[in-house]
Coordinates of C-alpha atoms in Angstrom, one line a residue:
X1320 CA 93.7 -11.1 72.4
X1321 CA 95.7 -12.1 75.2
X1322 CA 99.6 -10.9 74.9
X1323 CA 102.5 -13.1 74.8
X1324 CA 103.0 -12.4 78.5
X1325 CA 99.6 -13.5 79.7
X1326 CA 99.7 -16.3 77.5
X1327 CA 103.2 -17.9 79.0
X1328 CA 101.5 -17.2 82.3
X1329 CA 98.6 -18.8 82.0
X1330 CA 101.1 -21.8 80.6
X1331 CA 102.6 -21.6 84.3
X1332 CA 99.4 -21.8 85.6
X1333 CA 98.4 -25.3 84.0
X1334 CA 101.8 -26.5 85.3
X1335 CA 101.7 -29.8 88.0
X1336 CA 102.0 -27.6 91.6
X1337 CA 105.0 -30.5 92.3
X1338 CA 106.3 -31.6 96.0
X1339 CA 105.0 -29.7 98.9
X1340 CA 108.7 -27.8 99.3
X1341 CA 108.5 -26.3 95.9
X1342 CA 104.1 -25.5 96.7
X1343 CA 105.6 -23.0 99.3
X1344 CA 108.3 -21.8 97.2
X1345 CA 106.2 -20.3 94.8
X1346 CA 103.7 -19.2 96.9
X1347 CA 106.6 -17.4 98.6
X1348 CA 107.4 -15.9 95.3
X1349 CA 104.0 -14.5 95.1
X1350 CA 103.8 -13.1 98.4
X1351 CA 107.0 -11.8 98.4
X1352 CA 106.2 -10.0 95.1
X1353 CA 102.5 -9.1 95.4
X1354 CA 100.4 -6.0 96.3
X1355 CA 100.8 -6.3 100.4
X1356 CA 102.8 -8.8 103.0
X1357 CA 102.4 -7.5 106.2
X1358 CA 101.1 -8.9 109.6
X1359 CA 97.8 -6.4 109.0
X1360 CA 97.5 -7.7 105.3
X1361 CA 98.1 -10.0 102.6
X1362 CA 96.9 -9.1 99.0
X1363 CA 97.4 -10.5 95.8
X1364 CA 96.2 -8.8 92.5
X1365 CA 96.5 -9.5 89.3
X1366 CA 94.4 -9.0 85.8
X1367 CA 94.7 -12.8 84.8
X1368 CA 92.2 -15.1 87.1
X1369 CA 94.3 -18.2 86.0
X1370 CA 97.2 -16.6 88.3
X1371 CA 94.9 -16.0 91.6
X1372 CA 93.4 -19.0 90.7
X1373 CA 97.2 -20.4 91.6
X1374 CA 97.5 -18.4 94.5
X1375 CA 94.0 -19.3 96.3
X1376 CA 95.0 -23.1 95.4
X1377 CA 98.8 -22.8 97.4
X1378 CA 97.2 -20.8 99.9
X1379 CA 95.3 -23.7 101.2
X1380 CA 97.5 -26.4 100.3
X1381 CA 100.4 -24.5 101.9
X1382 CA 98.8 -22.7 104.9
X1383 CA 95.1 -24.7 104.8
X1384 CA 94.0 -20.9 104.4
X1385 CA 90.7 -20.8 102.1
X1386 CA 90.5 -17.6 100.3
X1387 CA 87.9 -16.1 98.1
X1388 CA 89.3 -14.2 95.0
X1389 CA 87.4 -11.2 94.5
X1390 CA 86.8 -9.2 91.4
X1391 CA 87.9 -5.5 91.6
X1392 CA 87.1 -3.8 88.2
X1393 CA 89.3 -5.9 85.6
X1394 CA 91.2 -7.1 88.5
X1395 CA 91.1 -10.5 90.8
X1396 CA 91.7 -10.0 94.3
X1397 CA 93.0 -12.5 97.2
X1398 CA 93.1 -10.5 100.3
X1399 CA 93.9 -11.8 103.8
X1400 CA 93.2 -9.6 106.9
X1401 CA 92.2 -12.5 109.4
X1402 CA 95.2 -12.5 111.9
X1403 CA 94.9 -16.1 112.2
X1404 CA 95.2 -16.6 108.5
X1405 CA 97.8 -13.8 108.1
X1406 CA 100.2 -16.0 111.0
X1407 CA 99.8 -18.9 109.5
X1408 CA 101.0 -18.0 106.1
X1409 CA 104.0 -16.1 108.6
X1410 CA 104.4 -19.3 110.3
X1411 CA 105.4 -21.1 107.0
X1412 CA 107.3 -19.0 105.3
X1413 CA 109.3 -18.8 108.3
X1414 CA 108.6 -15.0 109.3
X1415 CA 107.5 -14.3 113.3
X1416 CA 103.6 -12.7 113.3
X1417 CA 104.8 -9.2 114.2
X1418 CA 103.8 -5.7 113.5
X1419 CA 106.5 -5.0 110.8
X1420 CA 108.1 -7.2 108.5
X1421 CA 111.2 -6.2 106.6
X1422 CA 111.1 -7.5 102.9
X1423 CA 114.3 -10.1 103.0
X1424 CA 114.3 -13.3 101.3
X1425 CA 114.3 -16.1 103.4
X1426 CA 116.8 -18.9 101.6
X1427 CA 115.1 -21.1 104.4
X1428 CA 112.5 -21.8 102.0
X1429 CA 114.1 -21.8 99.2
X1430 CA 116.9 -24.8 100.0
X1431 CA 116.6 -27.1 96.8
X1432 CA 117.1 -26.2 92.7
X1433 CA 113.8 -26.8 92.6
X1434 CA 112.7 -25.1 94.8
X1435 CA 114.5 -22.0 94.1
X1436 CA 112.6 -22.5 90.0
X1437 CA 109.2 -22.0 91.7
X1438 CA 110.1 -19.4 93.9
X1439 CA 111.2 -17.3 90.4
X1440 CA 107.8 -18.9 88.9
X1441 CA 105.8 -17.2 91.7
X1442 CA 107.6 -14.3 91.4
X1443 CA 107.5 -13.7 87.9
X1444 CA 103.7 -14.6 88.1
X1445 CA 103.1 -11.9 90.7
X1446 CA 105.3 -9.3 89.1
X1447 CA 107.0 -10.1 85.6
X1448 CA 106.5 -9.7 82.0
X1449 CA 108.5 -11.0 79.3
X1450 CA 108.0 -9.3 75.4
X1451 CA 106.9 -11.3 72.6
X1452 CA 109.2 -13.1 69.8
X1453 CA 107.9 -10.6 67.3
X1454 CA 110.3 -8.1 69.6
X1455 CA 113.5 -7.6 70.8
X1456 CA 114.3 -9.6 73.8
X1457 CA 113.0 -8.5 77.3
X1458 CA 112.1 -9.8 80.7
X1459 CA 111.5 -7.9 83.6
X1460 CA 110.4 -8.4 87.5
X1461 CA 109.5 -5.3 89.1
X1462 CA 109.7 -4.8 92.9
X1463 CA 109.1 -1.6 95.4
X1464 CA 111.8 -3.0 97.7
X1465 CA 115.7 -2.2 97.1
X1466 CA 116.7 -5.1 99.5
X1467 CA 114.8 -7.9 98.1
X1468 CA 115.6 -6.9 94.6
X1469 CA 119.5 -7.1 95.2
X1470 CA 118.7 -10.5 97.3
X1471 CA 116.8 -12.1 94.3
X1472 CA 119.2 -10.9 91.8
X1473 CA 121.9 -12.7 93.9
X1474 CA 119.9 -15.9 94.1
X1475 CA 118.8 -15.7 90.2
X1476 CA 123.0 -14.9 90.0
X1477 CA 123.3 -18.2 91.8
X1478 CA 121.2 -19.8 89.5
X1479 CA 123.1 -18.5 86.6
X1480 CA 120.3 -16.1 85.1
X1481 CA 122.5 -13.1 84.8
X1482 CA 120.2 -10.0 85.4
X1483 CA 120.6 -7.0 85.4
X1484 CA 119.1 -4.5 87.6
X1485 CA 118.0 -0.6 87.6
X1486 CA 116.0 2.0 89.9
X1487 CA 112.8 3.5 87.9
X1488 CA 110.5 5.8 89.7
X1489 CA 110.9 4.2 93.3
X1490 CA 110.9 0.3 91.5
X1491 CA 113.2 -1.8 91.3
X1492 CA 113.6 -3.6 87.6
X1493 CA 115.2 -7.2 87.4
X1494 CA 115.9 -7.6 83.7
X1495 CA 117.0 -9.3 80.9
X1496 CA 117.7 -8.5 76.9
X1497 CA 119.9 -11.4 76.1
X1498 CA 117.9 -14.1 74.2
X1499 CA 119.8 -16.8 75.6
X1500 CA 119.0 -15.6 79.1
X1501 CA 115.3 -15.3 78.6
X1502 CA 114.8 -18.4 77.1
X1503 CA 116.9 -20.0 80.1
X1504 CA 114.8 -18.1 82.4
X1505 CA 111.3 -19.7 80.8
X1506 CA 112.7 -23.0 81.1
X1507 CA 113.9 -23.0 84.5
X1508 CA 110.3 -21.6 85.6
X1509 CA 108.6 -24.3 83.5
X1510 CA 107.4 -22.1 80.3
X1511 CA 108.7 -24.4 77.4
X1512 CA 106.5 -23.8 74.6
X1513 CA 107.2 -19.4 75.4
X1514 CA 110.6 -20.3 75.4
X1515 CA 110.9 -22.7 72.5
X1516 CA 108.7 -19.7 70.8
X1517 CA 111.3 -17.2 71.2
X1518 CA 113.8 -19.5 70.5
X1519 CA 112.2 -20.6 66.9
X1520 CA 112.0 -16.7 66.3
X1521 CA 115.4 -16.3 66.9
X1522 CA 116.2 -19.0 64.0
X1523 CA 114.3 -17.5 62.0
X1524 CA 115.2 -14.1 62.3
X1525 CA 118.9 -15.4 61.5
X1526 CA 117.9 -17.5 58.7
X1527 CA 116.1 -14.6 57.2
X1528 CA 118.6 -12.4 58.2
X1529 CA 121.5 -14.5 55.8
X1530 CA 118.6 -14.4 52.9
X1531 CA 118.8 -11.1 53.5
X1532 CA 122.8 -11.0 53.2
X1533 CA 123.1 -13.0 50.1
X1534 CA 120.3 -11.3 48.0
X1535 CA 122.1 -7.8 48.9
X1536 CA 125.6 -9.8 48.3
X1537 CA 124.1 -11.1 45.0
X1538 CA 122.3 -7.4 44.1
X1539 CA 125.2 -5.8 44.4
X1540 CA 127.4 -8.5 41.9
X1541 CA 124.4 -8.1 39.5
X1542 CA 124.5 -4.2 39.5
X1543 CA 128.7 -4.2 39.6
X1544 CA 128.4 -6.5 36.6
X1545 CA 125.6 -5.1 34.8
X1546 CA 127.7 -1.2 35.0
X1547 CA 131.1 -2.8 34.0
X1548 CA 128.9 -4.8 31.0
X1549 CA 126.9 -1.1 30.5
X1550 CA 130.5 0.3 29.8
X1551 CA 132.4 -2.5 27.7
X1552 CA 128.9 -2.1 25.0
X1553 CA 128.6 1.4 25.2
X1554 CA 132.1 1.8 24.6
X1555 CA 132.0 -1.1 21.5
X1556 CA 129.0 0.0 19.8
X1557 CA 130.5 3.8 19.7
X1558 CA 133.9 2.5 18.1
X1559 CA 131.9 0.2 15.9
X1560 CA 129.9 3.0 14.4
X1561 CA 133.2 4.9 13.5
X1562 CA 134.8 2.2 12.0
X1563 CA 133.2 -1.4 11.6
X1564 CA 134.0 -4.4 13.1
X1565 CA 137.4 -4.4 11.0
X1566 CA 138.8 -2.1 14.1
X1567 CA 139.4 -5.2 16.1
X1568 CA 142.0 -8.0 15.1
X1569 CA 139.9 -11.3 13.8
X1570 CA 141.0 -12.7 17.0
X1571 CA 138.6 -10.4 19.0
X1572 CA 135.7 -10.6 16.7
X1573 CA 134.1 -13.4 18.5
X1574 CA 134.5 -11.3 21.9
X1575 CA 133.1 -8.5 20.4
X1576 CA 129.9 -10.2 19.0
X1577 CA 129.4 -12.5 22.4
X1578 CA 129.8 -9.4 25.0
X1579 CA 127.2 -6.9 22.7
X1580 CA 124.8 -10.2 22.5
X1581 CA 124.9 -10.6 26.2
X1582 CA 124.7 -7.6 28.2
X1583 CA 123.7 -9.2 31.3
X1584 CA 126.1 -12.3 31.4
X1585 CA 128.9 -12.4 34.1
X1586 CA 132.4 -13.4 33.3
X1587 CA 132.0 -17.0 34.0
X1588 CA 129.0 -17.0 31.9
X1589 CA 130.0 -15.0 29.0
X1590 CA 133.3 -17.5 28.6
X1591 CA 131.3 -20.3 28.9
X1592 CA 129.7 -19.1 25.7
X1593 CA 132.8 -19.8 23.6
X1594 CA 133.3 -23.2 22.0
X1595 CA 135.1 -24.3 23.7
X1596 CA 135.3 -22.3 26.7
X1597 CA 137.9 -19.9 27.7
X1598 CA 139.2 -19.1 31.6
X1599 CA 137.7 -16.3 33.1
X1600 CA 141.1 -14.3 32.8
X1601 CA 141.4 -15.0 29.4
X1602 CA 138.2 -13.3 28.7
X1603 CA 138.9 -10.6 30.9
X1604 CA 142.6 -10.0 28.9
X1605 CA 140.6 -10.1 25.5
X1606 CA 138.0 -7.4 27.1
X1607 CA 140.6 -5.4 28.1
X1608 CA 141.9 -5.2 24.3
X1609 CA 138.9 -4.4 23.2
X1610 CA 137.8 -1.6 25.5
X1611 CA 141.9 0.0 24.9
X1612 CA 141.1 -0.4 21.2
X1613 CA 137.8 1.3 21.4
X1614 CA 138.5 4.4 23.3
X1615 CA 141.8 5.1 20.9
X1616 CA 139.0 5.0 18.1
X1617 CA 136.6 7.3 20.0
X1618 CA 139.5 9.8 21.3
X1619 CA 140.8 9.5 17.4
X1620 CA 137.4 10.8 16.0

């Protein structure tokens, strides 16, 4: 089964390629972020065929390169080491076909809003992952380089994504934990139905989270009510068996007979018992009496 990542990148990957501009973005996303871009190689990899499927489709769009995917164990492979092919995927992304290439981002290619989304689409193709509603909030896009990491974070800081970013074993994370963010991340990129998927988690999670609240809330009246009723009766029923009902004034009878027939009632619903009903402070002034009246008759014994 494939896992809430794959399946938000294979929604990417049915996605319209749009304008030619934002064709080179995200290819320059996934260059930028895959396996090797050098003037001696270019190699994409990735587990999901849908994603080099992309890549081999903006490669000849973009560059006219054709390239074969190739499978490598559970892996699909695009790799370029024809110096003809490798200079002209240099040539348009703007880099000169020389025998080191320092990994900066090129804002060149990036110039429009939307062409700054598919460059994060390609990227997060190439290199992110993003965890499932059933889980707390994370996305992530990993890169080897220091430099390009702290560029993209100030583009995706200029595009008012807000990540984060930390050093793990010699990579670079770009992340995110705040709901809000990932869901604004999916939709810039074009992954509506991942992010309206977390989003209806998060609902839902609050939703059940007040059920939650009020059945504790309401627990914890029934158990308050239910020791405070546990008392008053225990307290009664001893007195009662020492010296009758005639202990309590006439005027308290009733009270007497209504609170040791409902053990369970509240308050409000043990004064709407009387006919006709008394105020909830009346009842608990007559209860009062009665309990004062029935522990002088137990400490009298």
């Amino acid at each position: 089964m494939l896992t809430f990542s794959a399946r938000t990148k294979n929604e990417l990957c049915r996605a319209p390629a749009g304008r030619a501009c934002c064709r080179t973005a995200e290819l320059y996303g996934m260059l930028l972020f895959g396996a090797a871009f050098s003037c001696r190689e270019i190699r994409l990899v990735s587990e999901q065929p849908s994603i080099i499927r992309r890549a081999a489709m903006l490669l000849n769009k973009v560059c006219g390169v054709s390239a074969q995917p190739v499978s490598v164990g559970r892996r699909k492979v695009i790799q370029l080491t024809e110096p003809t092919e490798i200079a002209a995927v240099m040539e348009h992304m703007g880099y000169d076909f020389r025998s080191y290439i320092t990994y900066h981002l090129n804002r060149n290619v990036i110039e429009n809003d939307c062409c700054a989304a598919a460059f994060v689409r390609g990227m997060f193709l190439m290199a992110g992952s993003v965890a499932g509603p059933d889980k707390k909030s994370h996305l992530e896009i990993k890169t080897g380089h220091a430099i390009l990491g702290r560029e993209v974070m100030s583009l995706l800081l200029d595009l008012e994504l807000m990540p984060k970013m930390i050093e793990r074993r010699s990579t670079w994370l770009l992340y995110w934990k705040n709901t809000a963010q990932v869901e604004d991340f999916l939709t810039l990129i074009g992954a509506r139905h991942a992010a309206l998927a977390i989003m209806e988690a998060k609902v839902e999670k609050q939703l059940r989270g007040e059920i939650n609240r009020k059945v504790n809330c309401e627990t914890a009246n029934l158990i308050k009510i239910t020791s405070a009723s546990t008392k008053q009766i225990s307290a009664i029923e001893k007195a009662l068996s020492i010296g009758g009902i005639e202990i309590f004034p006439e005027n308290l009878r009733q009270t007497v007979d209504l609170r040791v027939a409902n053990p369970t009632a509240s308050l409000a619903e043990l004064a709407a018992k009387f006919d006709p009903p008394i105020s909830k402070p009346g009842l608990s002034h007559r209860l009062g009496r009665i309990m004062e009246i029935a522990m002088h008759v137990i400490d009298s014994e």
